[in-house]
Coordinates of C-alpha atoms and ligand atoms in Angstrom, one line a residue:
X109 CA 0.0 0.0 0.0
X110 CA 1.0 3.7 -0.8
X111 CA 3.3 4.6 2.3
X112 CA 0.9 7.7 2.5
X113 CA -2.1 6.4 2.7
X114 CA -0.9 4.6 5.8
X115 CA -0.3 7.8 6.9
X116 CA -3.2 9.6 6.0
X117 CA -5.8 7.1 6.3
X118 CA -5.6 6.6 10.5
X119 CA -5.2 10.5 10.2
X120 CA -8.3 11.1 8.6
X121 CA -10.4 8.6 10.2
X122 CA -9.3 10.4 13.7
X123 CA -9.9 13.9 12.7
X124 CA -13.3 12.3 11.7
X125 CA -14.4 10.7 14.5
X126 CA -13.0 13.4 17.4
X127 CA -14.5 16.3 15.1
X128 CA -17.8 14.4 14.6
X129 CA -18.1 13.6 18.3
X130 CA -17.6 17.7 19.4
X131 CA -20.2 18.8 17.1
X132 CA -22.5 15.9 18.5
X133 CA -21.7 16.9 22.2
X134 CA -20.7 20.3 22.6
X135 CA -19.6 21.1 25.9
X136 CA -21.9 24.2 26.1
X137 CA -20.6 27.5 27.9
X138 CA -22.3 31.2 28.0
X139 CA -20.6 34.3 28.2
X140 CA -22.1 35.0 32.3
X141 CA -21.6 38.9 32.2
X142 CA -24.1 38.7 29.4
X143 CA -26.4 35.9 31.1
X144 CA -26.3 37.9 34.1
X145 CA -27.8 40.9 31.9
X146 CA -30.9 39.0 31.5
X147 CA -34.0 38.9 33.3
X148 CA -35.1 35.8 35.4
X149 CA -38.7 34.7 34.1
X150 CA -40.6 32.0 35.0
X151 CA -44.4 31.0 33.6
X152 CA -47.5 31.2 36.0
X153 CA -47.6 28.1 38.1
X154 CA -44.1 27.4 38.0
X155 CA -42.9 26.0 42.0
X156 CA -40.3 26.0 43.7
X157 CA -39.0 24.1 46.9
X158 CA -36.9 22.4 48.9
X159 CA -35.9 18.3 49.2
X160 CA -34.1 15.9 51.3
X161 CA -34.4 12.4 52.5
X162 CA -35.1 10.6 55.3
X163 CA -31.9 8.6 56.1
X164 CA -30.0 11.8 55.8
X165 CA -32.1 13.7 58.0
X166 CA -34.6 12.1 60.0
X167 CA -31.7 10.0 62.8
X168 CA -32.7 7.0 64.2
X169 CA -32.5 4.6 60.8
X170 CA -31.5 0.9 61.1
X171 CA -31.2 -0.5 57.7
X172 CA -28.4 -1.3 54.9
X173 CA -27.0 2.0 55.8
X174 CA -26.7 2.5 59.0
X175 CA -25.0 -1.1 59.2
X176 CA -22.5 0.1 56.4
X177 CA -21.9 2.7 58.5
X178 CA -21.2 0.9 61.5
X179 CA -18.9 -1.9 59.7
X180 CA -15.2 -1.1 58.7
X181 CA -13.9 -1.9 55.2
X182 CA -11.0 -5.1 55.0
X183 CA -8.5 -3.1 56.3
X184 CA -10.4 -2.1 59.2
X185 CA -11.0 1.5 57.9
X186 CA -14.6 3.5 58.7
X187 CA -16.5 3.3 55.4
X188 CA -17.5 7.0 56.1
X189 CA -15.1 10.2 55.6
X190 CA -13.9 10.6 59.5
X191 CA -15.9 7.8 60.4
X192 CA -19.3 9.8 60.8
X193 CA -22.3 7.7 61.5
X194 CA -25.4 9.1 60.4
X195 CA -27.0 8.8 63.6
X196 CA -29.6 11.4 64.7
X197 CA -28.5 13.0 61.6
X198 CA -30.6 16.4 62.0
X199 CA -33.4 14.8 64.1
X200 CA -36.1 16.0 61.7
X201 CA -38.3 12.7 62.8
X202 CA -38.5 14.7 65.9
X203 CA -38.0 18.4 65.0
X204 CA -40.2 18.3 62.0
X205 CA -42.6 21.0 62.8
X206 CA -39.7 23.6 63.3
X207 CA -38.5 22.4 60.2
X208 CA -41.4 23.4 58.4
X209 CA -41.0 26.7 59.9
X210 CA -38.2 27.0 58.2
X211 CA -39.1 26.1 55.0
X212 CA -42.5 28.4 55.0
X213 CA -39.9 31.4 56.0
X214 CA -37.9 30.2 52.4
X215 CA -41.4 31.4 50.7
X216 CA -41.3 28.2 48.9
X217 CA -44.5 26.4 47.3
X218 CA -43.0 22.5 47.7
X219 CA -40.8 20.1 49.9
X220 CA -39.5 17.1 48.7
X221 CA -39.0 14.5 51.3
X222 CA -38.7 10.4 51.6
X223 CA -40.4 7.8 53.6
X224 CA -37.9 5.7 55.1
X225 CA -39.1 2.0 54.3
X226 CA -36.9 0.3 57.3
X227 CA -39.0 2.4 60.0
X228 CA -42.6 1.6 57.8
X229 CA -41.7 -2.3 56.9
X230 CA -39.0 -2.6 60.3
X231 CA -39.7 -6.8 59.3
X232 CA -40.4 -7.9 56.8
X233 CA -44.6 -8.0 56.1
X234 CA -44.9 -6.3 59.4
X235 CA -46.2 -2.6 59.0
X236 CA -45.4 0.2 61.5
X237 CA -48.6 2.0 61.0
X238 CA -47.1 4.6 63.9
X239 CA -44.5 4.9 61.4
X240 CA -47.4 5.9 58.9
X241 CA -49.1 8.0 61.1
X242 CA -45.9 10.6 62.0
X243 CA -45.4 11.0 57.7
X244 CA -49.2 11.3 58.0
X245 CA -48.4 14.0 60.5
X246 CA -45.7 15.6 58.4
X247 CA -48.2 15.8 55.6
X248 CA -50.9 17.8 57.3
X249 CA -48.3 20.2 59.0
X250 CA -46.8 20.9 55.9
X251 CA -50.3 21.9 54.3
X252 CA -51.1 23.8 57.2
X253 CA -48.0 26.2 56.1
X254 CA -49.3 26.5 53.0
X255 CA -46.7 23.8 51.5
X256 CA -47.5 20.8 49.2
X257 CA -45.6 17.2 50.0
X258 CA -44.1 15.6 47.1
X259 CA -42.6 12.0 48.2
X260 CA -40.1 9.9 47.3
X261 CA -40.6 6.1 47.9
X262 CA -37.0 5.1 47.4
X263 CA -34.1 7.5 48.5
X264 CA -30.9 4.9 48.8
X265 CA -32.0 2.7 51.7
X266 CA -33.4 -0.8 52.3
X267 CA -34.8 -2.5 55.1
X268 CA -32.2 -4.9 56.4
X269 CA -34.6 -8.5 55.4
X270 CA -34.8 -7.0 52.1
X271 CA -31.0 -6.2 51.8
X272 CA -30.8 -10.1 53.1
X273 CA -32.5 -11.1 50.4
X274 CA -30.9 -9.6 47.7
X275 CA -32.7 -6.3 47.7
X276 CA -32.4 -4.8 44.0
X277 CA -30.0 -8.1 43.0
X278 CA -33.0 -10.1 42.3
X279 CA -36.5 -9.3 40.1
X280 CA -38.6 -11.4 42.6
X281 CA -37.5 -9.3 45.0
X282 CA -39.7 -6.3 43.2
X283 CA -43.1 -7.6 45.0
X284 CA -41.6 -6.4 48.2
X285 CA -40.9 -3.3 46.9
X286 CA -44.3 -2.7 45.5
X287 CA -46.1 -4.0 48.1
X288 CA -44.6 -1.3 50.6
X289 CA -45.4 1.6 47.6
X290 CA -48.8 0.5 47.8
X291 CA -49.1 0.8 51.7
X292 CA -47.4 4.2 51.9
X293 CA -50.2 5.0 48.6
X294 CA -53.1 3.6 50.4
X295 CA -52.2 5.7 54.1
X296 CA -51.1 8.9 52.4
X297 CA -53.1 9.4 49.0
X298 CA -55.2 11.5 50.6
X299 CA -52.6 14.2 51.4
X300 CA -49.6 13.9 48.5
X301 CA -50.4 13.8 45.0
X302 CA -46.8 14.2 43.4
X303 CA -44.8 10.6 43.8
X304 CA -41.3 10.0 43.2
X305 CA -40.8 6.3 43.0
X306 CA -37.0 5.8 43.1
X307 CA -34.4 8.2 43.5
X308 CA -31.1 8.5 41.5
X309 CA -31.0 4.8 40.3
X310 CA -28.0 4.9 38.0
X311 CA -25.8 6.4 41.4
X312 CA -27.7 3.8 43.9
X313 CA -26.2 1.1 41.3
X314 CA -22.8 2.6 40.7
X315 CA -22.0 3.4 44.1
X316 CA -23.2 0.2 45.2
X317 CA -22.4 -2.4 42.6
X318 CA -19.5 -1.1 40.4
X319 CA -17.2 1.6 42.6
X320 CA -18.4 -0.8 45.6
X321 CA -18.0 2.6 48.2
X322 CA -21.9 2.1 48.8
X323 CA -23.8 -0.8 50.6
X324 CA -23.1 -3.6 49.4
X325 CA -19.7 -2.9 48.6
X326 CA -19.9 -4.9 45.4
X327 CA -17.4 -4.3 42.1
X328 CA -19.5 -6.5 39.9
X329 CA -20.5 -4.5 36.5
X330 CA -22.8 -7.1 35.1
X331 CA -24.3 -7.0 38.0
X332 CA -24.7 -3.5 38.3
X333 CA -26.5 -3.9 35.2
X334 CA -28.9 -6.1 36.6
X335 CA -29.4 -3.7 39.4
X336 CA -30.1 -1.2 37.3
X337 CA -32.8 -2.9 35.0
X338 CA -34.5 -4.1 38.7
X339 CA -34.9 -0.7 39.8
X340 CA -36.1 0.8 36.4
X341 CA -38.4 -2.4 36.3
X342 CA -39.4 -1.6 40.4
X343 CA -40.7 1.9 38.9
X344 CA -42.8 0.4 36.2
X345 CA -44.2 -1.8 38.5
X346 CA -44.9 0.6 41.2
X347 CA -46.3 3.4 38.6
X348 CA -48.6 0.9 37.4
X349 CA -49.6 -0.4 41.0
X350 CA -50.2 2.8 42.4
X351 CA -52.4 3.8 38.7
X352 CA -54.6 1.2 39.8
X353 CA -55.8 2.3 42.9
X354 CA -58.5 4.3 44.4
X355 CA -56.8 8.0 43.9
X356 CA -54.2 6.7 41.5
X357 CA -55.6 8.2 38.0
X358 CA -55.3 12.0 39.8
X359 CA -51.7 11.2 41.3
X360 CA -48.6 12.4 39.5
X361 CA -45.9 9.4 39.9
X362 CA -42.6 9.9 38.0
X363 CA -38.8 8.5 38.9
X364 CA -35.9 10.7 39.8
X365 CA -32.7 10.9 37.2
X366 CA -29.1 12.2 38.1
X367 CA -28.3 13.2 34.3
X368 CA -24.6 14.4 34.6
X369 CA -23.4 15.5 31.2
X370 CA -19.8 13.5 30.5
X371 CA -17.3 15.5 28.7
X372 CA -14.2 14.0 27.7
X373 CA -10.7 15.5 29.3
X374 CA -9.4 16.1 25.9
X375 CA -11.4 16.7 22.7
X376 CA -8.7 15.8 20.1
X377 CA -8.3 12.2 22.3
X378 CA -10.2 9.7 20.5
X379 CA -10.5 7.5 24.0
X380 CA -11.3 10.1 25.6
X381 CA -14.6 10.2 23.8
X382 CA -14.7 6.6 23.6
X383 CA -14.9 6.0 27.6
X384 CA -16.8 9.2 28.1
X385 CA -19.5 8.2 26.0
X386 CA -19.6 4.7 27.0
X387 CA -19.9 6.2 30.5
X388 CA -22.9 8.8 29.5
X389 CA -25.0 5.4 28.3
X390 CA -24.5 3.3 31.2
X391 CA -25.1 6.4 33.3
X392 CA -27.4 8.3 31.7
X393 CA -29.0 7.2 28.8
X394 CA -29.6 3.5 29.1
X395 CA -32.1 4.4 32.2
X396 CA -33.8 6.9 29.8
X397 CA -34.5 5.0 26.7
X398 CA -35.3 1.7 28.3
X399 CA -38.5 4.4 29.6
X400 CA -39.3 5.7 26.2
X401 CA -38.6 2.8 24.4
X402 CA -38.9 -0.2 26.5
X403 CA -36.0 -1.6 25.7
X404 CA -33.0 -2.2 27.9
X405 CA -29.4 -2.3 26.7
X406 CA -26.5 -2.1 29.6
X407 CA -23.4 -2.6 27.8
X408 CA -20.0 -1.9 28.6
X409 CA -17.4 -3.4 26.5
X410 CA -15.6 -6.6 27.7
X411 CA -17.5 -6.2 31.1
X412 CA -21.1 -6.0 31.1
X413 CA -24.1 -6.6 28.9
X414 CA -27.7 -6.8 30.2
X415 CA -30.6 -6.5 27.7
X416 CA -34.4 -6.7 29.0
X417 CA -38.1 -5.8 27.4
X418 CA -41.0 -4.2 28.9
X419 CA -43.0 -2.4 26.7
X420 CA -45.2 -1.7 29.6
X421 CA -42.9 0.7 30.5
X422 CA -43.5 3.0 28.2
X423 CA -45.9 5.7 29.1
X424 CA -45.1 5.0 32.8
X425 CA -43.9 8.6 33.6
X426 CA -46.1 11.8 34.4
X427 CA -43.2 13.7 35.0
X428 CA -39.3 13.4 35.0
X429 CA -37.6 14.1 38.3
X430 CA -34.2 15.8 37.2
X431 CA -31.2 15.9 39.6
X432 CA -28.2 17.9 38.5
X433 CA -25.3 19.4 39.9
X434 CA -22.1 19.6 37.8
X435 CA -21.0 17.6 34.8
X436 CA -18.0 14.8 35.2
X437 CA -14.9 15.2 32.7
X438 CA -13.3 11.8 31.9
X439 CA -9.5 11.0 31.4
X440 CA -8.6 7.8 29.7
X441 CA -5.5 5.6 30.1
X442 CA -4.3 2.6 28.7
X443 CA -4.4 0.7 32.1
X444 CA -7.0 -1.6 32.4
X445 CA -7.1 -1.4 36.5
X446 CA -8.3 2.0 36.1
X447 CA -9.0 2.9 32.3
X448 CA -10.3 6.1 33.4
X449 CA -9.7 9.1 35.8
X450 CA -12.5 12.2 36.6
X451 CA -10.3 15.2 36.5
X452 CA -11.2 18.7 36.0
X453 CA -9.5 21.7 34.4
X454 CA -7.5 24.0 37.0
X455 CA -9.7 26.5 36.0
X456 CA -12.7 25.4 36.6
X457 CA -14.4 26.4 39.9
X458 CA -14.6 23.7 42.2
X459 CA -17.4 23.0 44.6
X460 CA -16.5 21.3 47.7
X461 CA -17.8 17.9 45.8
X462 CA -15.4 16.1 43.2
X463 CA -17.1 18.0 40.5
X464 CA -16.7 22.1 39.9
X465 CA -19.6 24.7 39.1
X466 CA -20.8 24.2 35.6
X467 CA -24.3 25.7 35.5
X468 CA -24.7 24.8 31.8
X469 CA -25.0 21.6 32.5
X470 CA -28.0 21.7 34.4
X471 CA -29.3 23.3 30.9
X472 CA -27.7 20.5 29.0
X473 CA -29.5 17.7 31.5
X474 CA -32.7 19.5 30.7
X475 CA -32.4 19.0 27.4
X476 CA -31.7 15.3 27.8
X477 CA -34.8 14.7 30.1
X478 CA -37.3 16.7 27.7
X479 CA -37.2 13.4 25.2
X480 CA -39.1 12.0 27.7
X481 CA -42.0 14.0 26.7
X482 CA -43.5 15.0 29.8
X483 CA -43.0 17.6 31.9
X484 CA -39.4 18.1 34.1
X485 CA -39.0 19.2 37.7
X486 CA -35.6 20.3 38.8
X487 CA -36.1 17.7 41.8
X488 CA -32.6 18.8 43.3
X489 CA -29.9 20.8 42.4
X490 CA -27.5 22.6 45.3
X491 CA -24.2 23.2 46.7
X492 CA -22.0 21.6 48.8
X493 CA -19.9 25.1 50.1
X494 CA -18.9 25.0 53.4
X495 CA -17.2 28.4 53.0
X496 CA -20.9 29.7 52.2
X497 CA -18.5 31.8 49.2
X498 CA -19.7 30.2 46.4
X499 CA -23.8 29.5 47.4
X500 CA -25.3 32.7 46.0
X501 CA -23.6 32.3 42.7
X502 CA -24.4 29.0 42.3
X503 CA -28.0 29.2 43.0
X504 CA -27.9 32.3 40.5
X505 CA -26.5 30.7 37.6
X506 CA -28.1 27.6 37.5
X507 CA -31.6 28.9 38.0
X508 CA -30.7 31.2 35.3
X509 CA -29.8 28.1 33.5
X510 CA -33.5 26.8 33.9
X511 CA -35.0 30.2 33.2
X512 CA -33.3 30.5 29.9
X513 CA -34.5 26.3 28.9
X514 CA -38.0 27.4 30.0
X515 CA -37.2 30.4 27.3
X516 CA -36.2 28.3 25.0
X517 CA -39.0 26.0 24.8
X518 CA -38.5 22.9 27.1
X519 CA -41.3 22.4 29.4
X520 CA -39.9 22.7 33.0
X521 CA -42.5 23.2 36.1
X522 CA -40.5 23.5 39.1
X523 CA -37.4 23.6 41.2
X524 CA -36.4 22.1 44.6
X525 CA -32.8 23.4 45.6
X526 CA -30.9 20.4 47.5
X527 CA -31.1 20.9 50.4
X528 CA -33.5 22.1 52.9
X529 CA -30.4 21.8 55.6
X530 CA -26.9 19.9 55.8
X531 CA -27.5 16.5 56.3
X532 CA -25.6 13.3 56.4
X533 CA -24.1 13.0 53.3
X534 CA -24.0 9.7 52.4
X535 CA -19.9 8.9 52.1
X536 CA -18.7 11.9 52.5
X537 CA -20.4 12.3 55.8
X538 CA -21.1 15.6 57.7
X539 CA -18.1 17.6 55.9
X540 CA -20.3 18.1 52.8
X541 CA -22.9 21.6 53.8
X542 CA -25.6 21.3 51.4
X543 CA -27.7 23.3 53.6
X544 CA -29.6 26.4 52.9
X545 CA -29.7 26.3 56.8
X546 CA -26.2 25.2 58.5
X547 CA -27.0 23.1 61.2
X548 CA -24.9 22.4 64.1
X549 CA -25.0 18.7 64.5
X550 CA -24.9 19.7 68.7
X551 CA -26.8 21.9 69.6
X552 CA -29.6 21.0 66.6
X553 CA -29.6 24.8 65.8
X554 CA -30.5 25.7 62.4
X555 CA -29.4 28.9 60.8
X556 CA -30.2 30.3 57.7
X557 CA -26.8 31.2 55.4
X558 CA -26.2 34.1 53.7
X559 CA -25.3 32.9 50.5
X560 CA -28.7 31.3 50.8
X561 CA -30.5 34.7 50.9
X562 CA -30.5 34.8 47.0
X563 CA -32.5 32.1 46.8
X564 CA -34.9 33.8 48.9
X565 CA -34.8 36.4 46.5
X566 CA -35.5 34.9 43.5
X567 CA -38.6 32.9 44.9
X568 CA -40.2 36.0 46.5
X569 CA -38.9 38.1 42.9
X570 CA -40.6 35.2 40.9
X571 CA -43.9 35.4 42.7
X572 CA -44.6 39.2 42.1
X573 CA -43.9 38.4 38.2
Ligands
IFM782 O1 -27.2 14.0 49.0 C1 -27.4 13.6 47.7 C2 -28.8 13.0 47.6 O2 -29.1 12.0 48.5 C3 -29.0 12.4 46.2 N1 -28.6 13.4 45.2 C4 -27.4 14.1 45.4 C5 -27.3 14.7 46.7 C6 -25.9 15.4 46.9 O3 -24.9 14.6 46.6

């Protein structure tokens, strides 16, 4: 062969591919001082909260995670950053009512909280209905300020018989699952009408089953696939469950995504792309179109490949559940140990999470979730800033972010900021302040942070528009 078409050939075929995958995935950024120039509008109905979840808040949890919590790693090293337990975490089970105070002063419409299934279903087939009765409670305080529940049935943690089992691991394991939906359905239809049915399952697997830093510790990608599918599958069954009960043709039922937009470390690096995309359709898209299409296909190259139908679970979605916070940037090597590395560029502003401020990509996400076809709440978005320097602009550009998608077109309803208060964040422990309120894990004081004060302002600016 012609000594330059050796040459020339690989050439070309790279320039190809690299240039065809940055005009397919643009790593989208705005010029802020002109973003900042434009006004903040949102359409008449449009709500706005605040969301947590029971393990990280409530204290008092026995169930996959506490035990995690309380059982060192092989070397005999706390699983948690520092060794923090979650234990009475911010003792919202008890301070509830106080709690609610706070959110009314936010001026917010919404709060976005989960039952916690170990304290409902302690054994298994045996209900706690005094367990019922307090998120009962919760509901009817909540109206009483003028605040609408929206509940999540699955926020990370299992009862400890149904982690025995197998929890997620195995599809007969779904009846459980479904059976406890339609309990919490049946005690609380009469007070919550917007229904999250699982939360984050692409992190719930990854964390759990293929990084193996989440209960149960497992590095297992084909089984992480599985995972995955079962709790995709748990929401279909649950939607249609809940659908065909007394009350369940007016409830709005929908799942929760993380969508993080994957970018690759460098754009002329064909792995880069390679990984990075093969990364954004485990995490990302497989979840998605196995719910517009009903077709499943986890596949990661020489490590996992899972492929179910359903084509009942199409049209199982009133609403998408969008969480966002940053986007991840991928590094390749040729080291199959560790293939890939998430680094970001020195000048991009971290967060005190692994992943900087990148407000676009909550406007990229948002574009992902609208081929779903119904409509999107922001369910979380926040910052973990324990410096309380980097809050206000956070909050700023990323709700600017949704302003200018509900501009543009896509249909987005609401926002819940994540989150009400710091909490016990999962891993990383107590160090992580999330909160709108700091709270010292002490005294239980709650105080409001300044940064937070512009979310304050947009919410009560919104309102009068
Ligand atoms: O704290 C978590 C939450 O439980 C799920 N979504 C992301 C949050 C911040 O990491």
């Amino acid at each position: 062969m012609d000594k330059k078409l050796i040459l020339f050939v690989p050439i070309g075929l790279w320039l190809i591919y690299v240039i065809t995958m940055s005009a397919r995935h643009p790593e989208v950024r705005w010029d802020w001082e002109k973003e900042e120039t434009k006004t903040l509008s949102f359409p008449p109905g449009f709500v706005w909260g605040v969301a947590t979840a029971a393990h990280q808040v409530e204290g008092g949890c026995t169930n996959n995670w506490s035990e995690w919590e309380n059982t060192p790693d092989e070397n005999g090293n706390p699983r948690i950053h520092k060794g923090n337990k979650s234990g009475m975490a911010c003792d919202h089970w008890n301070r509830y009512r106080e709690d609610i105070g706070l959110i009314e002063s936010l001026g917010v419409d919404m709060y976005r909280f989960s039952v916690e299934w170990s304290k409902i279903e302690p054994q298994e087939g045996q209900f706690d209905y005094s367990a019922l009765e307090h998120y009962k409670d919760v509901c009817i305080a909540l109206k009483q300020s003028g605040i609408t529940p929206v509940i999540t049935l699955h926020h990370f943690t299992n009862p400890l018989w149904f982690e025995a089992k197998g929890a997620f691991e195995k599809e007969e394991n779904l009846e459980y699952f479904v059976r406890f939906a339609e309990q919490v359905f049946d005690y609380l239809k009469d007070h919550v009408n917007i229904w999250c049915t699982v939360n984050e399952p692409a992190v719930y697997t990854y964390q759990g089953y293929f990084n193996g830093v989440w209960p149960p510790g497992k590095m297992d990608p084909q089984l992480a696939g599985t995972v995955l599918k079962n709790l995709l599958e748990g929401h279909v069954r649950v939607y249609k469950a809940l659908k065909s009960k007394k009350g369940g043709t007016r409830a709005q039922i929908g799942i929760v995504k993380n969508i993080f937009p994957f970018d690759p470390y460098n754009r002329w690096n064909p792995l880069d792309w390679m990984v990075t995309r093969i990364l954004d359709n485990a995490f990302n898209s497989v979840a998605l179109d196995f719910l517009i299409s009903g077709t499943y296909d986890f596949s990661m190259p020489t490590m996992a490949k899972v492929e179910y139908e359903n084509p009942k679970a199409v049209g199982t979605l009133d609403f998408i559940g969008l969480n966002n916070y940053s986007h991840q940037r991928i590094n390749s090597h040729l080291n199959l140990k560790q293939f890939f590395t998430i680094e970001f560029y020195p000048h991009e502003q971290m967060t005190d999470m692994h992943y900087p401020i990148y407000p676009e990509a909550l406007y990229r996400s948002i574009k992902v979730a609208s081929q779903m076809g119904v409509p999107i709440y922001i369910t979380e978005n926040g910052i973990a800033d324990g410096t309380d320097d980097r809050r206000a602009i956070y909050i700023d550009r990323y709700i600017r972010a949704v302003s200018r998608s509900i501009q543009e077109g896509y249909d987005v309803r609401g926002y819940f900021y994540w989150s009400l208060m710091d909490n016990f964040e999962w891993t990383e422990g107590y160090d992580m302040k999330f909160g709108l309120y700091e709270v010292d894990f002490i005294t239980q004081e709650r105080k409001l942070r300044e940064g937070s004060r512009r979310f304050i302002e947009i919410v009560e600016g919104s309102k009068g528009d």
